[in-house]
Short mmCIF file of C-alpha atoms in Angstrom, two decimals:
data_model
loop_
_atom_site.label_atom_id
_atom_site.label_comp_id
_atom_site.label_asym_id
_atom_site.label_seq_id
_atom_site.Cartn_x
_atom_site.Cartn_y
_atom_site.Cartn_z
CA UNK A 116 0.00 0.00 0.00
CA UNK A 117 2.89 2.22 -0.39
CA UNK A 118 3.20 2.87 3.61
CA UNK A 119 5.17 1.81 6.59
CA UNK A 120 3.36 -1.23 8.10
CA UNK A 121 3.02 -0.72 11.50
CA UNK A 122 4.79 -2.97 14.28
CA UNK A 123 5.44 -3.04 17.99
CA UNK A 124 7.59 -4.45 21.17
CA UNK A 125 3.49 -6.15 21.95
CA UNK A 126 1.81 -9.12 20.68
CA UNK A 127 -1.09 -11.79 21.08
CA UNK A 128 -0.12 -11.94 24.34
CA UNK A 129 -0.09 -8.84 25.72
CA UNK A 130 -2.05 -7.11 27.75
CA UNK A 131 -4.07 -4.03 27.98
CA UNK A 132 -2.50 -2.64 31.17
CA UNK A 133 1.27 -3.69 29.70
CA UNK A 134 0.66 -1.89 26.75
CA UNK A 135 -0.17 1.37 28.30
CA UNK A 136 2.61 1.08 30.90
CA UNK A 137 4.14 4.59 31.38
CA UNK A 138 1.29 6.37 29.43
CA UNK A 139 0.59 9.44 30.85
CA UNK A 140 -3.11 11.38 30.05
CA UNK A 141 -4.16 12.93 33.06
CA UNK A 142 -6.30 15.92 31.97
CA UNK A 143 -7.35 13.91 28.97
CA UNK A 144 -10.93 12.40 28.34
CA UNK A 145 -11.79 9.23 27.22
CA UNK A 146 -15.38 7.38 26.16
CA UNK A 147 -15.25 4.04 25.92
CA UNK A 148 -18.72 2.44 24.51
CA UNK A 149 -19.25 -0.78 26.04
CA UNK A 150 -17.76 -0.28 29.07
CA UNK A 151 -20.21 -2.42 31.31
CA UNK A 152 -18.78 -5.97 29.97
CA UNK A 153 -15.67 -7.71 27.89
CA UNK A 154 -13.18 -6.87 27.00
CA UNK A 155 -14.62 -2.85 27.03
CA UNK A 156 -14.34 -3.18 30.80
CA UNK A 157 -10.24 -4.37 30.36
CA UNK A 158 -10.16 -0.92 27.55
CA UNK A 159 -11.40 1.45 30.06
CA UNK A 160 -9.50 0.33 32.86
CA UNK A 161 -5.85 0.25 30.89
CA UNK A 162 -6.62 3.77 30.21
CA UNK A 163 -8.12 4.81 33.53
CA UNK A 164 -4.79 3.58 35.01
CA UNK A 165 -2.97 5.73 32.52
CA UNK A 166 -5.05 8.42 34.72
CA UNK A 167 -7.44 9.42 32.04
CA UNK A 168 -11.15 11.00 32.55
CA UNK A 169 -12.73 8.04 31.38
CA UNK A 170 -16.62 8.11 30.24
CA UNK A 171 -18.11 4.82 30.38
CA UNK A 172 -20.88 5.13 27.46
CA UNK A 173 -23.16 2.11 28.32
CA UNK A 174 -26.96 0.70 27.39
CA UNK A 175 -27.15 -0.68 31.14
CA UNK A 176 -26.11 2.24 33.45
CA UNK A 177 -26.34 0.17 36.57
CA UNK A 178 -23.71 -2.21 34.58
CA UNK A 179 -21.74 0.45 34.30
CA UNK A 180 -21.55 2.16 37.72
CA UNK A 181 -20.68 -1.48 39.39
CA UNK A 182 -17.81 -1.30 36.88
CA UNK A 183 -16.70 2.21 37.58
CA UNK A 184 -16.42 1.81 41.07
CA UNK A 185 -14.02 -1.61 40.65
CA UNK A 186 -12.25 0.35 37.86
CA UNK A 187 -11.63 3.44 40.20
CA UNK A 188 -11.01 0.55 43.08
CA UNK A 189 -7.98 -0.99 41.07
CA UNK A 190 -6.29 2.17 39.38
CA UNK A 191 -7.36 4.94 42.08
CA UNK A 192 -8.63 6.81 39.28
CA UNK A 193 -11.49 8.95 40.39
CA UNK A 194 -12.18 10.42 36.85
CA UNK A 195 -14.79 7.49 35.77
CA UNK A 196 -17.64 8.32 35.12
CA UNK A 197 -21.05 6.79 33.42
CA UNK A 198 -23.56 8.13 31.03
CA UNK A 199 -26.26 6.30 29.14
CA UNK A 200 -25.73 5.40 25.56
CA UNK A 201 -28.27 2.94 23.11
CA UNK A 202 -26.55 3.09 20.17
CA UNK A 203 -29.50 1.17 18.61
CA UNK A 204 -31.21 4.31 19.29
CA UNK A 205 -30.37 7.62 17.39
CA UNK A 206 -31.84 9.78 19.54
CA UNK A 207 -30.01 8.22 22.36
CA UNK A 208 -26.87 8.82 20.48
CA UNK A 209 -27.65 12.67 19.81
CA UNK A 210 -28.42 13.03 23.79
CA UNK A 211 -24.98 11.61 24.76
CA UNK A 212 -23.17 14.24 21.69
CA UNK A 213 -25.23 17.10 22.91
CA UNK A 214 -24.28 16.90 26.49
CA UNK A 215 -20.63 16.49 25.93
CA UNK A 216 -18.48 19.40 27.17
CA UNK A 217 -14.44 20.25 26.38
CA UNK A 218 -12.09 18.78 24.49
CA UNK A 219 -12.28 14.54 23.29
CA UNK A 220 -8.70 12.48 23.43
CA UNK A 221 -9.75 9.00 22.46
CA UNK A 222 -13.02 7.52 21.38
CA UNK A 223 -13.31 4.29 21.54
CA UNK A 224 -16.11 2.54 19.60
CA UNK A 225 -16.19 -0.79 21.26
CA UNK A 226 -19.44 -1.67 22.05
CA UNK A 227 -21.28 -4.42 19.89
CA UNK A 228 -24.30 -7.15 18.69
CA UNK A 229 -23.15 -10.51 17.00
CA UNK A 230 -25.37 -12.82 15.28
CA UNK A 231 -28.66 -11.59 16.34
CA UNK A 232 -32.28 -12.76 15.39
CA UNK A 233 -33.60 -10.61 12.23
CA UNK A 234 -34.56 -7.67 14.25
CA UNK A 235 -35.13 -3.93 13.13
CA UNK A 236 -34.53 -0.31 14.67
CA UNK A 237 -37.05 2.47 14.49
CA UNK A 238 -35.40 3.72 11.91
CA UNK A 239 -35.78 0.63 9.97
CA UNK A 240 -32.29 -0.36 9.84
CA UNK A 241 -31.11 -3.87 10.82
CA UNK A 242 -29.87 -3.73 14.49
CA UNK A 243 -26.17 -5.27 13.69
CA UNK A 244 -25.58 -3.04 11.00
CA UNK A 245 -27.31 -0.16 13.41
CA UNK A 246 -25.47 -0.87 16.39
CA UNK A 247 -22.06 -1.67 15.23
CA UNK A 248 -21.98 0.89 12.50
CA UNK A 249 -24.72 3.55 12.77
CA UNK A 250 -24.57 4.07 16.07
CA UNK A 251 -20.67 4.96 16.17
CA UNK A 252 -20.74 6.53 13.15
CA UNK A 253 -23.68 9.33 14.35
CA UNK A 254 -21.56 9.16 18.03
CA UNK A 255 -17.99 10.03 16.46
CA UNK A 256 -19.77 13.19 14.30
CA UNK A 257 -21.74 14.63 17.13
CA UNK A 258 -18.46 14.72 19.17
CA UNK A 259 -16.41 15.78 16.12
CA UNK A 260 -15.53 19.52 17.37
CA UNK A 261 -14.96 17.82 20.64
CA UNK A 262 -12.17 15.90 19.30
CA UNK A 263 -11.14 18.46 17.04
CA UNK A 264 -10.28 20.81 19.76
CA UNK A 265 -8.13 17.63 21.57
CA UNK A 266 -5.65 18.27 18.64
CA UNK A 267 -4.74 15.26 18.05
CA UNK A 268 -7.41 12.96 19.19
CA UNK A 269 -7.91 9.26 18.13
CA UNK A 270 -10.94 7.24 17.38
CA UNK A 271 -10.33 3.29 17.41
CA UNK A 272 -13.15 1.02 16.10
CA UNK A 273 -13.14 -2.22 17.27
CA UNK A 274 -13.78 -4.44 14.14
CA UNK A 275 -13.29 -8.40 13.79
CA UNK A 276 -11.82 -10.36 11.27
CA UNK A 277 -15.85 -11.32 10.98
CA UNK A 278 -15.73 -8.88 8.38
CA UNK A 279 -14.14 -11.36 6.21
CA UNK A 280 -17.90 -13.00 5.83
CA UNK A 281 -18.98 -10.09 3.82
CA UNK A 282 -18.02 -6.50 2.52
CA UNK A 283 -20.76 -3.85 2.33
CA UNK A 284 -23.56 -4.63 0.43
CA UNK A 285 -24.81 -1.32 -0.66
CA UNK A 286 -27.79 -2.46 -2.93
CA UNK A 287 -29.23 -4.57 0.15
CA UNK A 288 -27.96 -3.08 3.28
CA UNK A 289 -31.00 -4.17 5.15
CA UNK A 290 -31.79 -7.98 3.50
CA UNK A 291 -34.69 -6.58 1.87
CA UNK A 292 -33.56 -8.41 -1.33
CA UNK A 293 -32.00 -11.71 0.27
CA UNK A 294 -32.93 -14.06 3.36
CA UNK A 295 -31.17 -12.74 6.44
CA UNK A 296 -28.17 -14.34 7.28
CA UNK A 297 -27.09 -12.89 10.36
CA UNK A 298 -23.11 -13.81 10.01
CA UNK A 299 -23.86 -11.92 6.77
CA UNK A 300 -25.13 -9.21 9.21
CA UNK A 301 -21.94 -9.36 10.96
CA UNK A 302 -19.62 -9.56 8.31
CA UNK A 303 -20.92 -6.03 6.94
CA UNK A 304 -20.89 -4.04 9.92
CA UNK A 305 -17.81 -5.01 10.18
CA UNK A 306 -16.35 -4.10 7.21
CA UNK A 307 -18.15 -0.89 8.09
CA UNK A 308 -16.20 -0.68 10.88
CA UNK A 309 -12.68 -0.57 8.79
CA UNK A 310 -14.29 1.57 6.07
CA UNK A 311 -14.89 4.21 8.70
CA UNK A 312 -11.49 4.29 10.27
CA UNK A 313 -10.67 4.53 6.34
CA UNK A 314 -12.76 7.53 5.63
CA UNK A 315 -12.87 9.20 8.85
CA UNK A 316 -8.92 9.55 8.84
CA UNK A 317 -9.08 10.75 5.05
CA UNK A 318 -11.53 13.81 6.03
CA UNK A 319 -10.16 14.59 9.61
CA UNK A 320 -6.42 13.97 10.07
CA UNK A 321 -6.56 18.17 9.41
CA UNK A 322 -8.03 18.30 12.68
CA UNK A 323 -5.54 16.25 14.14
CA UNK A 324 -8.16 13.59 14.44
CA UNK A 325 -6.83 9.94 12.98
CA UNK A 326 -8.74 6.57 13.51
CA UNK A 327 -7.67 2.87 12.88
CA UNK A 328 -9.50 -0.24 13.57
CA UNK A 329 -8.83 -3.50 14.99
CA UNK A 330 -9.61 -7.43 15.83
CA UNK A 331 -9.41 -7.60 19.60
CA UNK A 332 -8.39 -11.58 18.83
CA UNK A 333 -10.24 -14.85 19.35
CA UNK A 334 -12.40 -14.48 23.08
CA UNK A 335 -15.18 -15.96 24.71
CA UNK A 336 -17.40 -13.41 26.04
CA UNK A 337 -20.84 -11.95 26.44
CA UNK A 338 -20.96 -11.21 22.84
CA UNK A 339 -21.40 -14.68 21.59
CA UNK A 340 -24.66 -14.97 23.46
CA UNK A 341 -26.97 -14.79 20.33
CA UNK A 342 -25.30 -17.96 19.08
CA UNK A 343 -26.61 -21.12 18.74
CA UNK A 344 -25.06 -22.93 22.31
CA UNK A 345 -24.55 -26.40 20.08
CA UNK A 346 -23.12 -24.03 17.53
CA UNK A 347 -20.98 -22.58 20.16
CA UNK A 348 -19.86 -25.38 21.81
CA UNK A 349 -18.90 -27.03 18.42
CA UNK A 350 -16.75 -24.36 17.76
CA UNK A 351 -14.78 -24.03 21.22
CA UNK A 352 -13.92 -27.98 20.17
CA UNK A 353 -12.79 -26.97 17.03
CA UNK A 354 -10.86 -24.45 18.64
CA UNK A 355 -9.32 -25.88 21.17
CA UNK A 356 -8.38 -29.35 19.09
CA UNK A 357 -6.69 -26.65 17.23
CA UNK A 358 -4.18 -25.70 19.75
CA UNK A 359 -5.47 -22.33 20.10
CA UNK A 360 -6.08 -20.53 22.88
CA UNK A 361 -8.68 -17.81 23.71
CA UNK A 362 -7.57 -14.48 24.75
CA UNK A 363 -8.41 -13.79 28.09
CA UNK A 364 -10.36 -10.27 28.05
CA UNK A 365 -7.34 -8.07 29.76
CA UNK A 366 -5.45 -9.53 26.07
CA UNK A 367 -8.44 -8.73 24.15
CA UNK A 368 -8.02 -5.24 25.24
CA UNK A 369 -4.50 -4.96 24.45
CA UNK A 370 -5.08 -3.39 20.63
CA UNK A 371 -7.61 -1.11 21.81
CA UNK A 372 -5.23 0.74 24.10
CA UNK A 373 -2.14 0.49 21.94
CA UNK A 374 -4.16 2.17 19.26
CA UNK A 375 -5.54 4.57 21.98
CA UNK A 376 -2.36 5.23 23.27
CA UNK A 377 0.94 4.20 21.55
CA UNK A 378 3.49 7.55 20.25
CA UNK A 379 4.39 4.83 17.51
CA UNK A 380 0.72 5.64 15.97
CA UNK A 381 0.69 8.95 16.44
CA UNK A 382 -0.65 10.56 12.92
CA UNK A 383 -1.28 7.12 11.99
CA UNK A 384 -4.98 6.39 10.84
CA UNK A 385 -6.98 3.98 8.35
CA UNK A 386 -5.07 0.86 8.98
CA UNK A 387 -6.38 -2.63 9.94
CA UNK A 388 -4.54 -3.84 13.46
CA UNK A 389 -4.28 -6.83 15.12
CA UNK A 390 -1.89 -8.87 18.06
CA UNK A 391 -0.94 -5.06 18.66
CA UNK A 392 0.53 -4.95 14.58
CA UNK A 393 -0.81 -3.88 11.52
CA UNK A 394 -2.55 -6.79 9.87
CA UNK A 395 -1.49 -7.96 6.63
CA UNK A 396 -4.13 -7.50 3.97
CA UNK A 397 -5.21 -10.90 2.83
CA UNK A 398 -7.18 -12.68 -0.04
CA UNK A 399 -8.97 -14.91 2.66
CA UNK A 400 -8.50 -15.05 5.99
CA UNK A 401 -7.71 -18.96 6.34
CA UNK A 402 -7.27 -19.52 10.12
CA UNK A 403 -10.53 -17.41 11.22
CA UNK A 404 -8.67 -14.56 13.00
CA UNK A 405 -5.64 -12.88 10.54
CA UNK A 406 -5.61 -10.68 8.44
CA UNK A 407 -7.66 -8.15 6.45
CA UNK A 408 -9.51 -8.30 3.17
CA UNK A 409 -8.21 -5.67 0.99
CA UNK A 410 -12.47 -4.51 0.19
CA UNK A 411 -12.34 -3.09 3.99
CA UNK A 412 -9.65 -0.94 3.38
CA UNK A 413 -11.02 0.56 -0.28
CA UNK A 414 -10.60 4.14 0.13
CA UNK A 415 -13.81 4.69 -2.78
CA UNK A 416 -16.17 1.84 -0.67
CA UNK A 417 -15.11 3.73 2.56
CA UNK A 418 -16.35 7.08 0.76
CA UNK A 419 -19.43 5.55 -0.68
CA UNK A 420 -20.28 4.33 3.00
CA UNK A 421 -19.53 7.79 4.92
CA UNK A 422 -22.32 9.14 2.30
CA UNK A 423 -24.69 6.43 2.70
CA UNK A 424 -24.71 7.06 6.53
CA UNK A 425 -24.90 10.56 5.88
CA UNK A 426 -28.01 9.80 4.09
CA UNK A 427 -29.89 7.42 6.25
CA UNK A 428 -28.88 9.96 9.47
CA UNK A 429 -30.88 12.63 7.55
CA UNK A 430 -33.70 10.51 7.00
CA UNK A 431 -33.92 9.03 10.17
CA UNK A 432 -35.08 12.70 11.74
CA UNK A 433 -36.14 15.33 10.26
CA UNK A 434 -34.36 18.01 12.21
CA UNK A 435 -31.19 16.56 10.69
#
């Protein structure tokens, strides 16, 4: 692709809290979506600890203050907070945005749905593609002058080398042409994830703002709970007859907070990480969990997308 690829000291088996050892952002703010469970819980505690004001954006408030008090409890960070976020829910979204105040470091878009039953937002978008795209995609423009005054703020999407199941389908974003598949679902929002961190960087590293996405790695944790348990426990077998072994959630989290964090990606955006590297763009990703399809980073799809959302935010309300 013409650029540097991106390595580090880290790797699959690093943690969150080793990778932001000697990280210093007191003063700075943080959001973390997702914060109540997973490995969103091991993301906002690295960077609480690196003494961060960290915002726990959550569906389940109560979720998120028991988690805020053992975050403060193990770093002695006082600075976390918790504020209600659906991101299912657009007018949730524009709440959070609206009462924002100062200056945004890091964003990190971590929360998400896997594999859910064929179910539909208000707006008449599928919820995968609503949660795990929409949602952080209206979130990171309403706090867009927030993290344009930062300087030199960061937004990290969490992605998943699930997007390999399917790029964006822009002629049936919603299935209303094919059965719905939900890894399908997935798959594209996604992909949607990467094409963001593509796009985003491309109209907002001006503003200092860059974003890069990620696959936290192979772990077992609330977000498989839509799955079929036989299907599940099938594929733990296959995985562990495999000789591979889940990440534990404080590993999981160790991408998120090198992206948040790291000098080395400072100025970096629209790149594809993973094991706390840049991934290597693949033609099919043949273990499950490597690589990247080259469609997720295509600078014209990611364009395409960012004008797509654009168009289904206006619609969606009409004060837009």
């Amino acid at each position: 692709m013409g650029q540097r690829v991106i390595t580090t000291g880290f790797g699959a088996t690093s943690t969150a809290a080793e990778v932001v050892e000697g990280i210093d952002l007191a003063g700075r703010a943080v959001v973390v979506t997702g914060a109540a469970s997973g490995i969103g819980v091991e993301t906002a505690r690295a960077l609480a600890s690196t003494g961060a004001e960290v915002t726990l954006a959550v569906r389940d408030v109560a979720a998120g203050a028991r988690v805020a008090v053992d975050i403060t409890a193990t770093t002695g960070n006082r600075g976390v907070r918790v504020a209600a976020l659906d991101l299912a829910d657009i007018a949730s979204v524009d709440a959070f945005t609206r009462a924002w105040r100062g200056p945004l470091h890091v964003l990190v878009n971590n929360a998400g749905v896997m594999f859910t039953p064929e179910t539909y937002t208000a707006a008449g978008w599928e919820l995968q593609f609503a949660t795990n795209h929409m949602g952080h995609f209206a979130l990171a423009l309403g706090l867009r002058p927030a993290l344009a005054e930062d300087g030199s703020a960061r937004v990290v999407s969490v992605s998943s080398s699930g997007h390999a199941a399917s790029p964006v389908v822009f002629d049936d974003l919603f299935f209303d042409r094919r059965p719905y598949d939900p890894g399908l679902a997935y798959g594209q929002s996604k992909t949607a994830n990467v094409l963001f961190a593509v796009e985003a960087t491309r109209r907002w590293a001006a503003d200092g703002i860059t974003s890069n996405a990620l696959m936290p790695g192979g772990i077992w944790t609330n977000l498989q709970r839509h799955w079929d348990p036989a299907e599940l426990a099938a594929t733990k077998t296959r995985v562990a007859e495999a000789g591979m072994v889940p990440k534990t959630p404080e590993q999981g989290a160790a991408t998120s907070a090198l992206l948040a964090t790291s000098p080395a990606l400072a100025g970096v955006g629209g790149r594809y990480f993973e094991d706390c590297h840049e991934a290597e763009v693949v033609r099919e990703i043949v273990d499950g969990v490597h690589g990247v399809r080259e469609y997720a980073l295509d600078p014209e799809a990611a364009t395409r997308l960012w004008e797509v959302s654009l168009d289904l935010l206006r619609t969606s309300s009409p004060t837009r």
